[in-house]
Amino acid sequence: MTDANKCPVLHGAATPKATKNDDWWPESLNLDILHQHDRKTNPMDPDFKYREAVKSLDFDALKQDLHALMTDSQEWWPADWGHYGGLMIRMAWHSAGSYRLADGRGGGGTGNLRFAPLNSWPDNANLDKARRLLWPIKKKYGNKVSWADLMILAGNIAYESMGLKTFGFAFGREDIWHPEKDTYWGAEKEWLDKERYASADSDSMDNPLAAVQMGLIYVNPEGVDSKPDPLKTAADVRTTFKRMAMDDEETVALTAGGHTVGKAHGNGDASLLGPEPEAGDIEDQGFGWLNKTKRGIGGDTVTSGLEGAWTKNPTQWDNGYFYLLFNYEWESKKSPAGAWQWEPINIKEEDKPVDSEDPSIRRMPIMTDADMAMVRDPEYRKISERFYNDPDYFADVFARAWFKLTHRDMGPKERYIGPDVPKEDLIWQDVVPKGSDDYDVDHLKQSIRDSGLNIHDMVTTAWDSARTFRHSDMRGGANGARIQLAPLNQWAGNEPEKLDRVLKALRPLAENAGASLADTIVLAGNVGLEMAAEKAGKSINLPFTKGRGDATAKMTDAESFEPLEPLFDGFRNWLKADYDTKPEELLLERAQLLGLTAPEMTVLIGGMRAMGANHGQSKHGVLTDREGALSPDFFSNITSMDYQWKSSSEKGVYDVIERETGETKWTATRVDLIFGSHSILRAYAEVYAQDDNEDKFLDDFAKAWTKVMNADRFDLDD
């Protein structure tokens, strides 16, 4: 080989084929989940704040442009019946519909539909065309509108342009800039495989998943395992929509409302389609599912494989969906692409929709197996009958359910921006009233110091109140003091007896000071940290901002809060039960949902251990002789060669043995040992173990602690 044709230095390292650390050591703890939104991937200037930029957007002009787009059919991707409404609704729906209640991940709040794997899921076929149709509008308005907002808004405008009175719309979704590679979408290795069930029962689906198969947003439109059976499908639909935070009425409304407009596409040979966008050739320029041998567009498009519209007027909001569903018998048949669908028997010619390209031809309407479930399942049928008999009620329920679907992962209403934000408060928005800031913080702090509460009581109660926050959907957190309400006040992770005792001490102090209980809980945590620093012979600077409010039981959807229950908390060295997942991996899960980086997670672990903040006052990992002092002792001892580490007789527990005496000095768990065994985490631990970094440890702990306490203070963001 000559110098001219030798391979450049990368040798394939920039492609997925290169051997990576994970390939060599697949069991090593992968910290990538804590770097999902690394600032280095963001092309915007460091001082750019989207939530400020969007406030200067010409909202009316943008909506007018979107209205015009709906009927501006492009030759390269023709609109069905000259209207892009169905396509834009599907894009918005599938952007938002990946949300799941269990961990708050997914949803349309980040614009993640632009990236793998979502941009290449089989269920998202041809949504790449919808985003490309939107590009001229995105280009025009630039930084003032995010892709995340634009994709959802396009669906809203589509419904409005077809006659639905929508419930409202809020801007404020910030784009991410690379794939969320470490979000768990399922264990399957093949698209549309099914490995997420422990049994035949729909409820046995692996948590936190909601969709029934890899690559689907909801359920298989052909039926369970691609076999028509509406009652089986009804069970899947109920489980899936419940895991996406929807009740039966909302489920029927969304199913019917989504299929009141647009059509399914399966008028061709699916085997002729090219690969998905992520696997496409470079000349395809990000497009996927291309048919390069036949027309493959317009009426010849193949997407789901089912073919046909659900109603007679697929570009109008009306009650046609229920009219057809209730007035005809239906039978299962194969589409031109070979997919199972339901078609009406002996339908009147005038009840058929016209062809999407040739109005002189009428086509057979269709229903999916999920549509048939809306009349075959007894509970769904009752709701469907009411919607059929009361179209106005149906439209209102759908509009509200659509708003919930597209806004659920935005968090509380105070994060909403724009002129169309609904005035009505909705229980799923986790509303918190504004708290008072007219009280003397120093006087309240002194009252807390004099209360008799100890460091453990104050620190752990504040932590437990704040740790429910989920960066994924902006739910939970200390604001609202919901830790005093059911079901939170009975969660095992919150130590109900201790919690009750602490709250009884703090409530009168809050009332006397004129402060909210939420503020008082957080302030007590700060007081506890100050006392712990004093025990270490140091002082700590903890900023505190007043203004948290106290939520009431009427403001709290108790059922939807159940998934926020902590079943593990590595920061407090606690597991509710044994899990197949390693404890250190569960720690990363909690840290990522809190929005923490790996260094922030590390410093918090060390400080919490030194203070003895473990659940139930367990001694595991409290690697210090001065428990209660906010010191870097955990790091000094986890990195010390004065000790050996050996498994003990207790499952998941290790003895810390002094080399000199051979005696057990302390005990620890895997969550503790990982900071000495994992090369990256050990590097962080060594920083805080250094003799010259004790002040850095205190400063970094204070910043990380304050970040957790203020995670849900959205009023401080703008």
PDB file of N, CA and C in Angstrom, residues 71-140:
ATOM      1  N   THR A  71     -52.759  23.201   3.148  1.00  0.00           N
ATOM      2  CA  THR A  71     -53.336  22.970   1.820  1.00  0.00           C
ATOM      3  C   THR A  71     -52.378  23.343   0.691  1.00  0.00           C
ATOM      4  N   ASP A  72     -51.095  23.477   1.015  1.00  0.00           N
ATOM      5  CA  ASP A  72     -50.079  23.793   0.004  1.00  0.00           C
ATOM      6  C   ASP A  72     -49.381  22.498  -0.408  1.00  0.00           C
ATOM      7  N   SER A  73     -50.072  21.694  -1.205  1.00  0.00           N
ATOM      8  CA  SER A  73     -49.588  20.357  -1.535  1.00  0.00           C
ATOM      9  C   SER A  73     -48.331  20.404  -2.394  1.00  0.00           C
ATOM     10  N   GLN A  74     -47.349  19.580  -2.011  1.00  0.00           N
ATOM     11  CA  GLN A  74     -46.061  19.532  -2.716  1.00  0.00           C
ATOM     12  C   GLN A  74     -46.012  18.304  -3.621  1.00  0.00           C
ATOM     13  N   GLU A  75     -45.478  18.484  -4.814  1.00  0.00           N
ATOM     14  CA  GLU A  75     -45.422  17.387  -5.778  1.00  0.00           C
ATOM     15  C   GLU A  75     -44.573  16.219  -5.281  1.00  0.00           C
ATOM     16  N   TRP A  76     -43.483  16.559  -4.540  1.00  0.00           N
ATOM     17  CA  TRP A  76     -42.590  15.492  -4.089  1.00  0.00           C
ATOM     18  C   TRP A  76     -43.226  14.627  -2.997  1.00  0.00           C
ATOM     19  N   TRP A  77     -44.211  15.175  -2.295  1.00  0.00           N
ATOM     20  CA  TRP A  77     -44.962  14.407  -1.298  1.00  0.00           C
ATOM     21  C   TRP A  77     -46.390  14.952  -1.259  1.00  0.00           C
ATOM     22  N   PRO A  78     -47.248  14.474  -2.145  1.00  0.00           N
ATOM     23  CA  PRO A  78     -48.596  15.046  -2.266  1.00  0.00           C
ATOM     24  C   PRO A  78     -49.428  14.869  -1.008  1.00  0.00           C
ATOM     25  N   ALA A  79     -50.264  15.849  -0.736  1.00  0.00           N
ATOM     26  CA  ALA A  79     -51.160  15.784   0.417  1.00  0.00           C
ATOM     27  C   ALA A  79     -52.397  14.979   0.067  1.00  0.00           C
ATOM     28  N   ASP A  80     -52.856  14.126   0.967  1.00  0.00           N
ATOM     29  CA  ASP A  80     -54.107  13.396   0.769  1.00  0.00           C
ATOM     30  C   ASP A  80     -55.258  14.385   0.719  1.00  0.00           C
ATOM     31  N   TRP A  81     -56.070  14.296  -0.344  1.00  0.00           N
ATOM     32  CA  TRP A  81     -57.197  15.208  -0.567  1.00  0.00           C
ATOM     33  C   TRP A  81     -56.745  16.674  -0.526  1.00  0.00           C
ATOM     34  N   GLY A  82     -55.462  16.921  -0.828  1.00  0.00           N
ATOM     35  CA  GLY A  82     -54.956  18.284  -0.841  1.00  0.00           C
ATOM     36  C   GLY A  82     -54.784  18.899   0.532  1.00  0.00           C
ATOM     37  N   HIS A  83     -54.745  18.073   1.586  1.00  0.00           N
ATOM     38  CA  HIS A  83     -54.669  18.590   2.952  1.00  0.00           C
ATOM     39  C   HIS A  83     -53.672  17.757   3.764  1.00  0.00           C
ATOM     40  N   TYR A  84     -52.685  18.432   4.349  1.00  0.00           N
ATOM     41  CA  TYR A  84     -51.673  17.734   5.137  1.00  0.00           C
ATOM     42  C   TYR A  84     -52.093  17.501   6.589  1.00  0.00           C
ATOM     43  N   GLY A  85     -53.337  17.795   6.915  1.00  0.00           N
ATOM     44  CA  GLY A  85     -53.776  17.706   8.301  1.00  0.00           C
ATOM     45  C   GLY A  85     -53.505  16.362   8.941  1.00  0.00           C
ATOM     46  N   GLY A  86     -53.891  15.291   8.264  1.00  0.00           N
ATOM     47  CA  GLY A  86     -53.699  13.969   8.842  1.00  0.00           C
ATOM     48  C   GLY A  86     -52.245  13.659   9.116  1.00  0.00           C
ATOM     49  N   LEU A  87     -51.370  14.031   8.187  1.00  0.00           N
ATOM     50  CA  LEU A  87     -49.938  13.776   8.347  1.00  0.00           C
ATOM     51  C   LEU A  87     -49.367  14.579   9.512  1.00  0.00           C
ATOM     52  N   MET A  88     -49.749  15.846   9.625  1.00  0.00           N
ATOM     53  CA  MET A  88     -49.223  16.688  10.697  1.00  0.00           C
ATOM     54  C   MET A  88     -49.747  16.259  12.070  1.00  0.00           C
ATOM     55  N   ILE A  89     -50.983  15.800  12.106  1.00  0.00           N
ATOM     56  CA  ILE A  89     -51.533  15.306  13.360  1.00  0.00           C
ATOM     57  C   ILE A  89     -50.792  14.051  13.791  1.00  0.00           C
ATOM     58  N   ARG A  90     -50.534  13.175  12.837  1.00  0.00           N
ATOM     59  CA  ARG A  90     -49.798  11.949  13.176  1.00  0.00           C
ATOM     60  C   ARG A  90     -48.393  12.275  13.672  1.00  0.00           C
ATOM     61  N   MET A  91     -47.747  13.261  13.068  1.00  0.00           N
ATOM     62  CA  MET A  91     -46.415  13.662  13.519  1.00  0.00           C
ATOM     63  C   MET A  91     -46.472  14.181  14.961  1.00  0.00           C
ATOM     64  N   ALA A  92     -47.412  15.071  15.235  1.00  0.00           N
ATOM     65  CA  ALA A  92     -47.539  15.609  16.594  1.00  0.00           C
ATOM     66  C   ALA A  92     -47.894  14.504  17.570  1.00  0.00           C
ATOM     67  N   TRP A  93     -48.805  13.637  17.159  1.00  0.00           N
ATOM     68  CA  TRP A  93     -49.263  12.548  18.012  1.00  0.00           C
ATOM     69  C   TRP A  93     -48.107  11.622  18.367  1.00  0.00           C
ATOM     70  N   HIS A  94     -47.350  11.223  17.369  1.00  0.00           N
ATOM     71  CA  HIS A  94     -46.263  10.280  17.614  1.00  0.00           C
ATOM     72  C   HIS A  94     -45.085  10.946  18.321  1.00  0.00           C
ATOM     73  N   SER A  95     -44.964  12.236  18.178  1.00  0.00           N
ATOM     74  CA  SER A  95     -43.957  12.959  18.947  1.00  0.00           C
ATOM     75  C   SER A  95     -44.314  12.943  20.426  1.00  0.00           C
ATOM     76  N   ALA A  96     -45.576  13.213  20.733  1.00  0.00           N
ATOM     77  CA  ALA A  96     -46.027  13.257  22.126  1.00  0.00           C
ATOM     78  C   ALA A  96     -46.325  11.876  22.691  1.00  0.00           C
ATOM     79  N   GLY A  97     -46.729  10.950  21.823  1.00  0.00           N
ATOM     80  CA  GLY A  97     -47.269   9.674  22.272  1.00  0.00           C
ATOM     81  C   GLY A  97     -46.263   8.698  22.828  1.00  0.00           C
ATOM     82  N   SER A  98     -44.975   9.009  22.735  1.00  0.00           N
ATOM     83  CA  SER A  98     -43.975   8.111  23.321  1.00  0.00           C
ATOM     84  C   SER A  98     -43.837   8.332  24.826  1.00  0.00           C
ATOM     85  N   TYR A  99     -44.571   9.315  25.364  1.00  0.00           N
ATOM     86  CA  TYR A  99     -44.529   9.582  26.809  1.00  0.00           C
ATOM     87  C   TYR A  99     -45.046   8.387  27.596  1.00  0.00           C
ATOM     88  N   ARG A 100     -44.376   8.084  28.693  1.00  0.00           N
ATOM     89  CA  ARG A 100     -44.884   7.065  29.602  1.00  0.00           C
ATOM     90  C   ARG A 100     -44.812   7.596  31.034  1.00  0.00           C
ATOM     91  N   LEU A 101     -45.849   7.286  31.804  1.00  0.00           N
ATOM     92  CA  LEU A 101     -46.012   7.847  33.138  1.00  0.00           C
ATOM     93  C   LEU A 101     -44.988   7.311  34.129  1.00  0.00           C
ATOM     94  N   ALA A 102     -44.537   6.068  33.939  1.00  0.00           N
ATOM     95  CA  ALA A 102     -43.706   5.416  34.944  1.00  0.00           C
ATOM     96  C   ALA A 102     -42.431   6.183  35.252  1.00  0.00           C
ATOM     97  N   ASP A 103     -41.743   6.662  34.210  1.00  0.00           N
ATOM     98  CA  ASP A 103     -40.520   7.431  34.457  1.00  0.00           C
ATOM     99  C   ASP A 103     -40.544   8.806  33.810  1.00  0.00           C
ATOM    100  N   GLY A 104     -41.663   9.153  33.161  1.00  0.00           N
ATOM    101  CA  GLY A 104     -41.802  10.478  32.581  1.00  0.00           C
ATOM    102  C   GLY A 104     -41.011  10.696  31.313  1.00  0.00           C
ATOM    103  N   ARG A 105     -40.350   9.655  30.818  1.00  0.00           N
ATOM    104  CA  ARG A 105     -39.533   9.829  29.621  1.00  0.00           C
ATOM    105  C   ARG A 105     -40.403   9.726  28.378  1.00  0.00           C
ATOM    106  N   GLY A 106     -39.796  10.084  27.243  1.00  0.00           N
ATOM    107  CA  GLY A 106     -40.549  10.135  26.006  1.00  0.00           C
ATOM    108  C   GLY A 106     -41.309  11.448  25.911  1.00  0.00           C
ATOM    109  N   GLY A 107     -42.256  11.499  24.991  1.00  0.00           N
ATOM    110  CA  GLY A 107     -43.058  12.708  24.833  1.00  0.00           C
ATOM    111  C   GLY A 107     -42.456  13.683  23.847  1.00  0.00           C
ATOM    112  N   GLY A 108     -43.213  14.745  23.595  1.00  0.00           N
ATOM    113  CA  GLY A 108     -42.836  15.717  22.574  1.00  0.00           C
ATOM    114  C   GLY A 108     -42.095  16.924  23.086  1.00  0.00           C
ATOM    115  N   GLY A 109     -41.667  16.902  24.345  1.00  0.00           N
ATOM    116  CA  GLY A 109     -41.104  18.104  24.953  1.00  0.00           C
ATOM    117  C   GLY A 109     -39.687  18.440  24.580  1.00  0.00           C
ATOM    118  N   THR A 110     -39.009  17.589  23.804  1.00  0.00           N
ATOM    119  CA  THR A 110     -37.599  17.842  23.492  1.00  0.00           C
ATOM    120  C   THR A 110     -37.283  17.821  22.000  1.00  0.00           C
ATOM    121  N   GLY A 111     -38.267  17.523  21.164  1.00  0.00           N
ATOM    122  CA  GLY A 111     -37.993  17.406  19.733  1.00  0.00           C
ATOM    123  C   GLY A 111     -37.206  16.159  19.388  1.00  0.00           C
ATOM    124  N   ASN A 112     -37.308  15.117  20.243  1.00  0.00           N
ATOM    125  CA  ASN A 112     -36.487  13.928  20.026  1.00  0.00           C
ATOM    126  C   ASN A 112     -36.934  13.081  18.844  1.00  0.00           C
ATOM    127  N   LEU A 113     -38.073  13.420  18.234  1.00  0.00           N
ATOM    128  CA  LEU A 113     -38.511  12.702  17.045  1.00  0.00           C
ATOM    129  C   LEU A 113     -37.550  12.918  15.874  1.00  0.00           C
ATOM    130  N   ARG A 114     -36.697  13.936  15.971  1.00  0.00           N
ATOM    131  CA  ARG A 114     -35.719  14.197  14.907  1.00  0.00           C
ATOM    132  C   ARG A 114     -34.589  13.184  14.894  1.00  0.00           C
ATOM    133  N   PHE A 115     -34.400  12.467  15.996  1.00  0.00           N
ATOM    134  CA  PHE A 115     -33.227  11.620  16.161  1.00  0.00           C
ATOM    135  C   PHE A 115     -33.602  10.148  16.332  1.00  0.00           C
ATOM    136  N   ALA A 116     -32.577   9.304  16.125  1.00  0.00           N
ATOM    137  CA  ALA A 116     -32.750   7.870  16.363  1.00  0.00           C
ATOM    138  C   ALA A 116     -32.920   7.616  17.861  1.00  0.00           C
ATOM    139  N   PRO A 117     -33.631   6.563  18.238  1.00  0.00           N
ATOM    140  CA  PRO A 117     -34.277   5.605  17.342  1.00  0.00           C
ATOM    141  C   PRO A 117     -35.650   6.041  16.850  1.00  0.00           C
ATOM    142  N   LEU A 118     -36.213   7.094  17.449  1.00  0.00           N
ATOM    143  CA  LEU A 118     -37.606   7.445  17.150  1.00  0.00           C
ATOM    144  C   LEU A 118     -37.802   7.817  15.690  1.00  0.00           C
ATOM    145  N   ASN A 119     -36.830   8.504  15.089  1.00  0.00           N
ATOM    146  CA  ASN A 119     -37.019   8.911  13.700  1.00  0.00           C
ATOM    147  C   ASN A 119     -37.037   7.729  12.746  1.00  0.00           C
ATOM    148  N   SER A 120     -36.661   6.550  13.240  1.00  0.00           N
ATOM    149  CA  SER A 120     -36.590   5.368  12.378  1.00  0.00           C
ATOM    150  C   SER A 120     -37.457   4.217  12.863  1.00  0.00           C
ATOM    151  N   TRP A 121     -38.303   4.455  13.845  1.00  0.00           N
ATOM    152  CA  TRP A 121     -39.238   3.417  14.281  1.00  0.00           C
ATOM    153  C   TRP A 121     -40.200   3.084  13.137  1.00  0.00           C
ATOM    154  N   PRO A 122     -40.557   1.815  12.969  1.00  0.00           N
ATOM    155  CA  PRO A 122     -41.537   1.463  11.935  1.00  0.00           C
ATOM    156  C   PRO A 122     -42.844   2.244  12.061  1.00  0.00           C
ATOM    157  N   ASP A 123     -43.279   2.493  13.295  1.00  0.00           N
ATOM    158  CA  ASP A 123     -44.537   3.216  13.499  1.00  0.00           C
ATOM    159  C   ASP A 123     -44.429   4.685  13.102  1.00  0.00           C
ATOM    160  N   ASN A 124     -43.215   5.180  12.946  1.00  0.00           N
ATOM    161  CA  ASN A 124     -43.017   6.582  12.565  1.00  0.00           C
ATOM    162  C   ASN A 124     -42.652   6.731  11.094  1.00  0.00           C
ATOM    163  N   ALA A 125     -42.930   5.702  10.326  1.00  0.00           N
ATOM    164  CA  ALA A 125     -42.610   5.743   8.896  1.00  0.00           C
ATOM    165  C   ALA A 125     -43.246   6.955   8.230  1.00  0.00           C
ATOM    166  N   ASN A 126     -42.454   7.627   7.437  1.00  0.00           N
ATOM    167  CA  ASN A 126     -42.851   8.783   6.618  1.00  0.00           C
ATOM    168  C   ASN A 126     -43.114  10.059   7.392  1.00  0.00           C
ATOM    169  N   LEU A 127     -42.876  10.047   8.699  1.00  0.00           N
ATOM    170  CA  LEU A 127     -42.947  11.307   9.431  1.00  0.00           C
ATOM    171  C   LEU A 127     -41.742  12.182   9.120  1.00  0.00           C
ATOM    172  N   ASP A 128     -40.694  11.584   8.548  1.00  0.00           N
ATOM    173  CA  ASP A 128     -39.585  12.393   8.052  1.00  0.00           C
ATOM    174  C   ASP A 128     -40.062  13.368   6.980  1.00  0.00           C
ATOM    175  N   LYS A 129     -41.080  12.980   6.235  1.00  0.00           N
ATOM    176  CA  LYS A 129     -41.638  13.860   5.195  1.00  0.00           C
ATOM    177  C   LYS A 129     -42.392  15.030   5.836  1.00  0.00           C
ATOM    178  N   ALA A 130     -43.089  14.754   6.928  1.00  0.00           N
ATOM    179  CA  ALA A 130     -43.813  15.821   7.623  1.00  0.00           C
ATOM    180  C   ALA A 130     -42.841  16.874   8.140  1.00  0.00           C
ATOM    181  N   ARG A 131     -41.740  16.428   8.742  1.00  0.00           N
ATOM    182  CA  ARG A 131     -40.764  17.396   9.266  1.00  0.00           C
ATOM    183  C   ARG A 131     -40.115  18.193   8.139  1.00  0.00           C
ATOM    184  N   ARG A 132     -39.882  17.550   7.005  1.00  0.00           N
ATOM    185  CA  ARG A 132     -39.273  18.273   5.877  1.00  0.00           C
ATOM    186  C   ARG A 132     -40.247  19.296   5.287  1.00  0.00           C
ATOM    187  N   LEU A 133     -41.541  18.992   5.327  1.00  0.00           N
ATOM    188  CA  LEU A 133     -42.537  19.968   4.885  1.00  0.00           C
ATOM    189  C   LEU A 133     -42.568  21.183   5.804  1.00  0.00           C
ATOM    190  N   LEU A 134     -42.230  20.973   7.066  1.00  0.00           N
ATOM    191  CA  LEU A 134     -42.208  22.072   8.031  1.00  0.00           C
ATOM    192  C   LEU A 134     -40.931  22.902   7.960  1.00  0.00           C
ATOM    193  N   TRP A 135     -39.889  22.369   7.327  1.00  0.00           N
ATOM    194  CA  TRP A 135     -38.589  23.036   7.374  1.00  0.00           C
ATOM    195  C   TRP A 135     -38.627  24.495   6.897  1.00  0.00           C
ATOM    196  N   PRO A 136     -39.302  24.842   5.792  1.00  0.00           N
ATOM    197  CA  PRO A 136     -39.326  26.265   5.383  1.00  0.00           C
ATOM    198  C   PRO A 136     -39.859  27.184   6.482  1.00  0.00           C
ATOM    199  N   ILE A 137     -40.826  26.703   7.256  1.00  0.00           N
ATOM    200  CA  ILE A 137     -41.373  27.516   8.344  1.00  0.00           C
ATOM    201  C   ILE A 137     -40.370  27.612   9.488  1.00  0.00           C
ATOM    202  N   LYS A 138     -39.737  26.499   9.827  1.00  0.00           N
ATOM    203  CA  LYS A 138     -38.705  26.531  10.864  1.00  0.00           C
ATOM    204  C   LYS A 138     -37.569  27.444  10.452  1.00  0.00           C
ATOM    205  N   LYS A 139     -37.167  27.361   9.204  1.00  0.00           N
ATOM    206  CA  LYS A 139     -36.091  28.213   8.686  1.00  0.00           C
ATOM    207  C   LYS A 139     -36.457  29.687   8.803  1.00  0.00           C
ATOM    208  N   LYS A 140     -37.714  30.008   8.517  1.00  0.00           N
ATOM    209  CA  LYS A 140     -38.176  31.395   8.546  1.00  0.00           C
ATOM    210  C   LYS A 140     -38.155  31.978   9.957  1.00  0.00           C
TER     211      LYS A 140
END
